[in-house]
CSV table of C-alpha atoms and ligand atoms in Angstrom, one decimal:
chain,number,residue,atom,x,y,z
A,95,MET,CA,-26.6,1.2,-13.6
A,96,PHE,CA,-22.9,0.7,-12.4
A,97,ASN,CA,-19.7,0.8,-14.2
A,98,LYS,CA,-18.6,-2.0,-16.3
A,99,LYS,CA,-15.1,-1.1,-17.5
A,100,ILE,CA,-12.7,-0.3,-15.2
A,101,GLY,CA,-9.3,1.8,-15.9
A,102,MET,CA,-6.5,0.5,-14.3
A,103,LEU,CA,-3.3,2.6,-13.2
A,104,GLY,CA,-0.7,0.4,-12.7
A,105,GLY,CA,-0.3,-3.2,-14.2
A,106,GLY,CA,1.3,-4.7,-11.0
A,107,GLN,CA,0.1,-7.2,-9.4
A,108,LEU,CA,-2.2,-5.4,-7.4
A,109,GLY,CA,-3.6,-4.7,-10.7
A,110,GLN,CA,-3.5,-8.3,-11.9
A,111,MET,CA,-5.1,-9.1,-8.5
A,112,ALA,CA,-7.9,-6.7,-8.8
A,113,ALA,CA,-8.6,-8.0,-12.9
A,114,LEU,CA,-8.8,-11.3,-11.6
A,115,ALA,CA,-11.8,-10.4,-9.0
A,116,ALA,CA,-13.2,-8.1,-11.4
A,117,SER,CA,-13.4,-11.0,-14.0
A,118,ALA,CA,-14.9,-13.2,-11.7
A,119,MET,CA,-17.8,-10.4,-11.5
A,120,GLY,CA,-18.1,-10.6,-14.9
A,121,LEU,CA,-16.2,-7.1,-15.1
A,122,GLU,CA,-13.4,-5.7,-17.0
A,123,VAL,CA,-10.2,-4.3,-16.0
A,124,VAL,CA,-8.1,-2.2,-18.5
A,125,PRO,CA,-4.8,-1.9,-17.2
A,126,TYR,CA,-2.5,1.2,-17.8
A,127,ASP,CA,1.1,1.2,-17.6
A,128,PRO,CA,4.6,2.0,-19.4
A,129,ASN,CA,6.1,-1.4,-18.7
A,130,PRO,CA,5.1,-4.2,-21.5
A,131,ASP,CA,5.8,-6.7,-19.2
A,132,SER,CA,3.1,-5.9,-16.7
A,133,PRO,CA,1.9,-8.9,-14.8
A,134,ALA,CA,-1.7,-7.3,-15.4
A,135,PHE,CA,-1.4,-7.4,-19.2
A,136,LYS,CA,-1.2,-11.6,-18.7
A,137,VAL,CA,-4.7,-11.7,-17.4
A,138,THR,CA,-6.6,-9.0,-19.5
A,139,ASN,CA,-8.2,-8.7,-22.8
A,140,LYS,CA,-7.0,-5.0,-23.9
A,141,HIS,CA,-4.4,-3.0,-22.0
A,142,PHE,CA,-2.7,0.3,-22.6
A,143,CYS,CA,0.8,0.4,-22.6
A,144,ALA,CA,2.0,4.0,-22.7
A,145,ALA,CA,4.2,6.6,-20.6
A,146,TRP,CA,2.3,8.4,-17.8
A,147,ASP,CA,2.5,11.7,-20.2
A,148,ASP,CA,1.0,10.5,-23.3
A,149,LYS,CA,-1.6,12.6,-23.8
A,150,ASN,CA,-3.2,10.7,-26.9
A,151,ALA,CA,-2.8,7.4,-24.9
A,152,LEU,CA,-4.2,8.5,-21.8
A,153,LYS,CA,-7.2,10.7,-23.7
A,154,GLU,CA,-7.8,7.1,-25.5
A,155,PHE,CA,-7.8,4.9,-22.3
A,156,ALA,CA,-10.1,7.4,-20.4
A,157,LEU,CA,-12.6,7.4,-23.4
A,158,HIS,CA,-12.4,3.3,-23.8
A,159,VAL,CA,-13.3,2.8,-20.0
A,160,ASP,CA,-16.4,3.8,-17.5
A,161,VAL,CA,-14.3,4.9,-14.3
A,162,ILE,CA,-10.7,4.8,-13.6
A,163,THR,CA,-8.8,3.8,-10.2
A,164,TYR,CA,-5.2,2.8,-9.8
A,165,GLU,CA,-3.1,0.1,-8.0
A,166,PHE,CA,0.2,2.1,-7.3
A,167,GLU,CA,0.7,5.7,-5.7
A,168,ASN,CA,3.2,7.1,-7.5
A,169,ILE,CA,1.5,8.0,-10.7
A,170,PRO,CA,2.2,11.9,-11.6
A,171,THR,CA,-0.9,14.2,-10.2
A,172,ASP,CA,-1.0,15.6,-13.7
A,173,THR,CA,-1.8,12.4,-15.6
A,174,ILE,CA,-4.8,11.8,-12.8
A,175,MET,CA,-6.2,15.8,-13.2
A,176,PHE,CA,-5.9,15.2,-17.0
A,177,LEU,CA,-7.9,11.8,-16.9
A,178,MET,CA,-10.4,13.5,-14.4
A,179,GLN,CA,-11.4,15.6,-17.5
A,180,HIS,CA,-12.9,12.6,-19.0
A,181,LYS,CA,-13.9,10.1,-16.5
A,182,SER,CA,-13.9,10.0,-12.6
A,183,VAL,CA,-10.6,8.9,-10.8
A,184,TYR,CA,-11.3,7.2,-7.3
A,185,PRO,CA,-9.8,7.4,-4.6
A,186,ASP,CA,-9.7,11.4,-5.3
A,187,VAL,CA,-6.4,12.7,-6.4
A,188,LYS,CA,-6.3,14.8,-3.0
A,189,LEU,CA,-5.8,11.2,-1.3
A,190,LEU,CA,-3.0,10.4,-3.9
A,191,GLN,CA,-1.1,13.8,-3.2
A,192,ILE,CA,-1.3,13.2,0.7
A,193,ALA,CA,0.0,9.6,0.1
A,194,GLN,CA,3.1,10.8,-2.0
A,195,HIS,CA,4.9,12.9,0.2
A,196,ARG,CA,5.6,11.6,3.8
A,197,ILE,CA,5.4,14.9,5.2
A,198,ALA,CA,1.9,15.7,4.0
A,199,GLU,CA,0.8,12.3,4.8
A,200,LYS,CA,2.0,12.8,8.8
A,201,ASN,CA,0.7,16.3,8.9
A,202,TYR,CA,-2.6,15.0,7.7
A,203,LEU,CA,-2.7,12.3,10.0
A,204,ASN,CA,-1.7,14.5,12.8
A,205,GLU,CA,-4.3,16.8,12.2
A,206,ILE,CA,-7.4,14.6,12.2
A,207,GLY,CA,-5.9,12.8,15.4
A,208,ILE,CA,-4.0,10.1,14.3
A,209,PRO,CA,-0.6,9.9,16.1
A,210,THR,CA,2.7,9.3,14.2
A,211,THR,CA,6.4,9.3,15.5
A,212,ASP,CA,8.0,13.0,15.6
A,213,TYR,CA,9.4,14.2,12.1
A,214,LYS,CA,10.7,17.0,10.3
A,215,LEU,CA,11.7,18.2,7.0
A,216,LEU,CA,15.6,17.9,6.8
A,217,GLU,CA,17.5,21.3,6.3
A,218,SER,CA,21.1,20.7,7.3
A,219,GLU,CA,23.0,17.9,9.5
A,220,GLU,CA,23.1,20.3,12.3
A,221,GLN,CA,19.5,20.4,12.2
A,222,CYS,CA,19.5,16.6,12.4
A,223,ARG,CA,22.0,16.3,15.2
A,224,ASP,CA,20.1,19.0,17.2
A,225,LEU,CA,17.2,16.6,16.8
A,226,MET,CA,18.9,13.6,17.8
A,227,ASP,CA,19.6,15.6,21.6
A,228,GLN,CA,16.5,16.9,21.5
A,229,TRP,CA,14.5,13.3,21.1
A,230,GLN,CA,17.5,11.5,22.9
A,231,THR,CA,18.2,9.3,20.5
A,232,ASP,CA,21.4,8.0,18.9
A,233,PHE,CA,20.3,7.7,15.4
A,234,VAL,CA,17.6,9.0,13.4
A,235,ILE,CA,15.9,7.6,10.3
A,236,LEU,CA,16.4,9.7,6.9
A,237,LYS,CA,13.6,8.8,4.1
A,238,THR,CA,13.1,10.5,0.4
A,239,CYS,CA,9.8,12.3,1.0
A,240,ARG,CA,8.7,10.9,-2.5
A,241,PHE,CA,8.8,7.6,-4.1
A,242,GLY,CA,10.3,5.1,-1.5
A,243,TYR,CA,9.3,1.8,-1.0
A,244,ASP,CA,10.2,-1.6,0.3
A,245,GLY,CA,13.2,0.3,2.4
A,246,LYS,CA,14.5,2.0,-0.6
A,247,GLY,CA,15.2,5.6,-0.4
A,248,GLN,CA,15.9,5.3,3.5
A,249,ALA,CA,18.9,5.7,5.6
A,250,LEU,CA,20.1,5.7,9.4
A,251,PHE,CA,22.2,8.5,10.6
A,252,LYS,CA,24.2,7.7,13.5
A,253,LYS,CA,25.5,10.4,15.9
A,254,THR,CA,28.6,8.4,15.7
A,255,ASP,CA,28.7,8.8,11.8
A,256,HIS,CA,31.1,11.3,10.2
A,257,ARG,CA,28.9,11.8,7.2
A,258,MET,CA,25.2,12.4,6.4
A,259,PRO,CA,23.7,9.5,4.0
A,260,ARG,CA,22.7,11.2,0.7
A,261,LEU,CA,19.6,10.8,-0.5
A,262,ASP,CA,17.6,12.4,-3.5
A,263,GLY,CA,15.0,15.3,-3.2
A,264,GLU,CA,13.2,16.3,-0.1
A,265,VAL,CA,14.1,14.4,3.3
A,266,ILE,CA,12.2,13.7,5.9
A,267,ILE,CA,14.0,13.0,9.6
A,268,GLU,CA,12.0,10.4,11.5
A,269,ARG,CA,12.5,10.0,15.1
A,270,PRO,CA,13.3,5.8,15.7
A,271,VAL,CA,9.9,3.9,17.1
A,272,ASN,CA,11.1,1.1,19.4
A,273,PHE,CA,8.1,-0.9,18.8
A,274,GLU,CA,7.1,-4.2,19.6
A,275,GLN,CA,5.4,-5.1,16.3
A,276,GLU,CA,4.0,-3.4,12.8
A,277,ILE,CA,0.3,-3.9,12.2
A,278,SER,CA,-1.9,-2.7,9.5
A,279,VAL,CA,-5.6,-2.2,8.5
A,280,ILE,CA,-7.1,-2.3,5.2
A,281,VAL,CA,-10.5,0.3,5.2
A,282,CYS,CA,-12.8,0.5,2.3
A,283,ARG,CA,-15.6,3.0,1.3
A,284,ASP,CA,-18.2,2.9,-1.2
A,285,GLN,CA,-19.8,5.8,-3.3
A,286,LYS,CA,-22.7,6.0,-1.0
A,287,GLY,CA,-20.7,6.1,2.5
A,288,ALA,CA,-20.6,2.8,3.6
A,289,ILE,CA,-17.4,1.9,5.6
A,290,LYS,CA,-16.1,-1.5,6.3
A,291,THR,CA,-12.4,-2.2,8.1
A,292,TYR,CA,-10.9,-5.7,7.7
A,293,PRO,CA,-9.5,-6.9,10.9
A,294,ALA,CA,-6.0,-5.6,11.8
A,295,VAL,CA,-3.0,-7.9,10.9
A,296,THR,CA,0.8,-8.4,12.0
A,297,ASN,CA,3.2,-7.7,9.6
A,298,GLU,CA,6.7,-9.1,9.8
A,299,HIS,CA,9.7,-7.6,7.4
A,300,ARG,CA,12.8,-9.2,6.6
A,301,ASN,CA,15.4,-6.7,4.3
A,302,SER,CA,12.3,-4.2,4.6
A,303,ILE,CA,10.2,-6.0,2.5
A,304,LEU,CA,7.1,-7.2,3.7
A,305,HIS,CA,7.7,-11.6,4.5
A,306,LYS,CA,4.6,-12.4,6.3
A,307,THR,CA,1.4,-11.2,7.5
A,308,ILE,CA,-0.5,-12.6,10.2
A,309,ALA,CA,-4.6,-12.4,10.4
A,310,PRO,CA,-5.9,-11.7,12.6
A,311,ALA,CA,-2.9,-9.6,14.3
A,312,LEU,CA,-1.1,-10.8,17.4
A,313,CYS,CA,-1.8,-7.6,19.6
A,314,SER,CA,-4.4,-7.0,22.0
A,315,SER,CA,-8.0,-6.6,20.9
A,316,GLU,CA,-8.3,-3.2,22.2
A,317,ILE,CA,-5.0,-2.1,20.4
A,318,ALA,CA,-6.4,-3.6,16.8
A,319,GLN,CA,-9.7,-2.2,17.6
A,320,LYS,CA,-7.9,1.4,17.9
A,321,ALA,CA,-6.3,0.6,14.7
A,322,GLN,CA,-9.5,-0.4,13.1
A,323,ASP,CA,-10.8,2.8,14.5
A,324,TYR,CA,-8.3,5.1,13.1
A,325,ALA,CA,-8.5,3.5,9.7
A,326,TYR,CA,-12.2,4.0,9.7
A,327,LEU,CA,-11.4,7.7,10.9
A,328,LEU,CA,-9.2,8.4,8.0
A,329,ALA,CA,-11.6,6.9,5.5
A,330,GLU,CA,-14.5,8.7,6.4
A,331,LYS,CA,-12.6,12.2,6.7
A,332,ILE,CA,-10.8,11.8,3.2
A,333,ASN,CA,-14.3,10.5,1.7
A,334,LEU,CA,-12.4,7.3,0.6
A,335,ILE,CA,-13.9,5.7,-2.7
A,336,GLY,CA,-12.0,2.6,-2.7
A,337,VAL,CA,-9.3,0.6,-0.7
A,338,LEU,CA,-6.8,2.1,1.6
A,339,ALA,CA,-4.3,0.8,3.9
A,340,VAL,CA,-2.6,2.3,7.3
A,341,GLU,CA,0.6,0.8,8.8
A,342,PHE,CA,1.1,1.2,12.2
A,343,PHE,CA,3.7,0.7,14.7
A,344,VAL,CA,2.5,-0.8,18.2
A,345,THR,CA,5.3,0.7,20.9
A,346,LYS,CA,6.6,-1.3,23.8
A,347,SER,CA,4.2,0.7,26.1
A,348,GLY,CA,1.0,0.2,23.9
A,349,THR,CA,0.7,2.9,21.7
A,350,LEU,CA,0.0,3.1,18.0
A,351,LEU,CA,1.5,5.1,15.9
A,352,ALA,CA,1.1,5.5,12.3
A,353,ASN,CA,3.7,4.9,9.7
A,354,GLU,CA,2.2,5.1,6.3
A,355,ILE,CA,-1.0,5.0,4.3
A,356,ALA,CA,-1.4,3.4,0.6
A,357,PRO,CA,-4.5,4.4,-1.1
A,358,ARG,CA,-5.0,1.4,-2.9
A,359,PRO,CA,-5.1,-2.6,-1.8
A,360,HIS,CA,-2.2,-3.7,0.3
A,361,ASN,CA,0.3,-6.3,0.3
A,362,SER,CA,-0.9,-7.0,4.1
A,363,GLY,CA,-4.4,-7.6,2.4
A,364,HIS,CA,-3.9,-10.4,0.2
A,365,TRP,CA,-5.0,-12.9,2.9
A,366,THR,CA,-8.2,-11.7,2.1
A,367,ILE,CA,-8.5,-13.4,-1.7
A,368,ASP,CA,-8.6,-17.0,0.3
A,369,ALA,CA,-9.7,-16.3,3.9
A,370,CYS,CA,-12.9,-13.4,3.7
A,371,ALA,CA,-16.0,-13.6,2.1
A,372,THR,CA,-14.6,-10.4,-0.3
A,373,SER,CA,-11.3,-9.9,-1.0
A,374,GLN,CA,-9.9,-6.2,-0.7
A,375,PHE,CA,-9.4,-6.5,-4.7
A,376,GLU,CA,-13.1,-6.8,-4.9
A,377,GLN,CA,-13.8,-4.1,-2.7
A,378,GLN,CA,-12.1,-2.0,-4.5
A,379,ILE,CA,-13.8,-2.9,-7.7
A,380,ARG,CA,-17.2,-2.9,-5.7
A,381,ALA,CA,-16.3,0.7,-4.5
A,382,VAL,CA,-15.1,2.1,-7.9
A,383,THR,CA,-18.1,0.9,-10.2
A,384,GLY,CA,-20.4,1.9,-7.6
A,385,LEU,CA,-21.7,-1.5,-6.0
A,386,ASN,CA,-22.0,-1.9,-2.1
A,387,LEU,CA,-19.2,-3.1,-0.5
A,388,GLY,CA,-19.4,-6.9,0.2
A,389,GLU,CA,-19.4,-8.5,3.5
A,390,ILE,CA,-15.6,-9.3,4.8
A,391,LYS,CA,-16.7,-12.2,7.2
A,392,PRO,CA,-13.1,-13.5,8.1
A,393,PHE,CA,-13.6,-17.3,8.0
A,394,LYS,CA,-10.1,-18.5,9.3
A,395,ALA,CA,-7.3,-16.9,10.7
A,396,ALA,CA,-4.8,-17.1,7.9
A,397,GLU,CA,-1.0,-16.6,7.4
A,398,MET,CA,0.3,-14.8,4.1
A,399,ILE,CA,4.0,-15.6,2.7
A,400,ASN,CA,5.6,-13.4,0.2
A,401,LEU,CA,7.4,-15.5,-2.4
A,402,ILE,CA,10.3,-13.1,-3.1
A,403,GLY,CA,13.0,-13.6,-5.7
A,404,GLU,CA,13.9,-17.3,-6.3
A,405,ASP,CA,11.1,-18.4,-3.6
A,406,ILE,CA,8.6,-18.7,-6.6
A,407,SER,CA,11.0,-21.3,-7.9
A,408,ASN,CA,11.0,-23.4,-4.7
A,409,LEU,CA,7.3,-24.0,-4.2
A,410,LYS,CA,7.7,-27.6,-3.0
A,411,ALA,CA,6.8,-27.1,0.8
A,412,TYR,CA,3.6,-25.5,-0.3
A,413,GLU,CA,2.3,-28.1,-3.0
A,414,ASN,CA,-0.3,-30.8,-1.9
A,415,ASN,CA,-1.6,-29.2,1.0
A,416,ASP,CA,-5.4,-28.0,1.0
A,417,LYS,CA,-4.7,-25.2,3.4
A,418,ILE,CA,-2.3,-23.5,0.9
A,419,PHE,CA,-3.2,-21.1,-1.8
A,420,ILE,CA,-0.4,-20.4,-4.0
A,421,HIS,CA,-0.4,-17.3,-6.0
A,422,ASP,CA,1.9,-16.6,-8.7
A,423,TYR,CA,2.1,-13.0,-10.5
A,424,GLN,CA,3.6,-14.5,-13.7
A,425,LYS,CA,6.5,-12.4,-13.6
A,426,SER,CA,8.9,-13.2,-16.7
A,427,GLU,CA,12.2,-12.0,-14.9
A,428,ILE,CA,13.1,-13.4,-11.2
A,429,ARG,CA,15.1,-11.0,-9.3
A,430,GLU,CA,16.4,-10.4,-6.2
A,431,GLY,CA,14.0,-8.8,-3.9
A,432,ARG,CA,11.4,-8.8,-6.4
A,433,LYS,CA,7.8,-9.7,-5.2
A,434,MET,CA,7.0,-12.9,-7.4
A,435,GLY,CA,3.7,-14.7,-5.8
A,436,HIS,CA,2.6,-15.1,-2.6
A,437,VAL,CA,0.9,-18.0,-0.5
A,438,THR,CA,-1.7,-17.9,1.7
A,439,ILE,CA,-2.1,-20.6,4.8
A,440,LEU,CA,-5.4,-21.0,6.2
A,441,LYS,CA,-5.1,-21.8,10.3
A,442,ASP,CA,-7.2,-24.3,12.0
B,292,AMP,P1,8.5,2.4,5.4
B,292,AMP,O1,9.1,2.6,4.2
B,292,AMP,O2,8.1,3.9,5.9
B,292,AMP,O3,7.1,1.8,5.2
B,292,AMP,O4,9.5,2.0,6.2
B,292,AMP,C1,10.0,0.5,6.3
B,292,AMP,C2,10.2,-0.2,7.2
B,292,AMP,O5,10.9,0.7,8.2
B,292,AMP,C3,8.9,-0.3,8.3
B,292,AMP,O6,8.2,-1.1,8.0
B,292,AMP,C4,9.6,-0.4,9.9
B,292,AMP,O7,10.2,-1.6,10.3
B,292,AMP,C5,10.9,0.5,9.7
B,292,AMP,N1,10.9,1.9,10.0
B,292,AMP,C6,10.1,3.0,9.3
B,292,AMP,N2,10.3,4.1,9.7
B,292,AMP,C7,10.5,3.8,11.2
B,292,AMP,C8,10.7,4.5,12.2
B,292,AMP,N3,10.2,6.1,12.4
B,292,AMP,N4,11.2,3.9,13.4
B,292,AMP,C9,11.3,2.6,13.6
B,292,AMP,N5,11.3,2.0,12.6
B,292,AMP,C10,10.9,2.3,11.2
C-alpha cells in the first residue's frame, strides 16, 4: 500500500502544481503554510495555516497526513525534526541542511566530486581584497549563506569600491564565473533507489529572476550528459527520496561548475508538465508516496517563460495557440518581480 495523503510544507506555486499532479492521480496534498493567501490552498480541500514553530498545529498536521514533503527549502530544520517524530519526511533533513547553507552546499558538492567555483566564508574586507588578488579578478560576488533567492541577499564587491556592501548573517565570497550559459538538471529517486534524470535545460535570467528555460539545453550533448551524471551522482550519494534540481554554469572553456541545489521541484522543470510523460511534480508525489517513478519521455522540445508581475495581465500573445500552455498560479496580488504564472511553448 502506498501513502495517499501527502503533507506539503509550503503552499507556493510549487506546492500548488504538486497538489494538481496528486489530484490527477486520485491522491490528496494537504499544504501547510503560515501565509493565508497561499496558492496551494486554492486547489486543495484541506490546509493548515500556522507558523513554522506552532507545535500544536504541526502535530495535528502530521497526524492528519500519511507522509510529508516540502516545496520550499527555507523551512526551519527544527520544524522537520519535530514532524519526523510522527511521520516520515522526504527528502531527508540532511539534504535540507546542506541546501540551506551555501558553504555546506559547496563543501558537500566538492566532497563528492562535483566541482564549483572557488569560495570562502567572509571574514573581513582585507581577506576579500586578498582573494581578489589571488583569484586575479576585479570583483567578487557576495551572497548571504542562508535565505537568498532570485538574486536577493547578493551583491558585487569591486576592487575600486571604497566600502563593502552589507549583507546579513554569514556571507560567502564567490569567485565570479565567466560563464557561457547556465543549465540545470532535475533528478528524482524513489524509495526503491531507482534514479531518473530529466534532460539538461538552458536557463536565461532577467534581473536575477529566471526568465526562460529552453529544453533541451543549448550546450553540447557531452556537457548535458555530464550535468545529468553529476545530478545522478548527487541523488545517489545523498539517498534522495523525491526531486532535486542542480544548477550549473557552463564556462567559456566548456567546464561545468555547480552553483546551487534545490531539494524540490524547480522552476526550470515546469516545462515537464506539458512536454513529458511524467512531470517533475508527479515524480515528487510518486517518490514520497512509495510509487515507482514514471517514465520521463520528453515528447517535444519546449520553452518555458515565466510570467513575472504584470506579465500575467498581458496574455494576448499566448492565447489561441494550440502549442502554448498557460499556467496561472492564482496569486491575489500582482507585485513587481513576483512569479505569477508561466507558459510552456511546445516546439516543432
Ligand atoms: P544564485 O542565487 O546563486 O542562483 O545566483 C543568481 C544568479 O547570479 C545566477 O543564476 C547567476 O546568473 C549569477 N551568479 C551567481 N553566482 C555567480 C558566480 N559565482 N559567478 C557568476 N555569476 C554568478
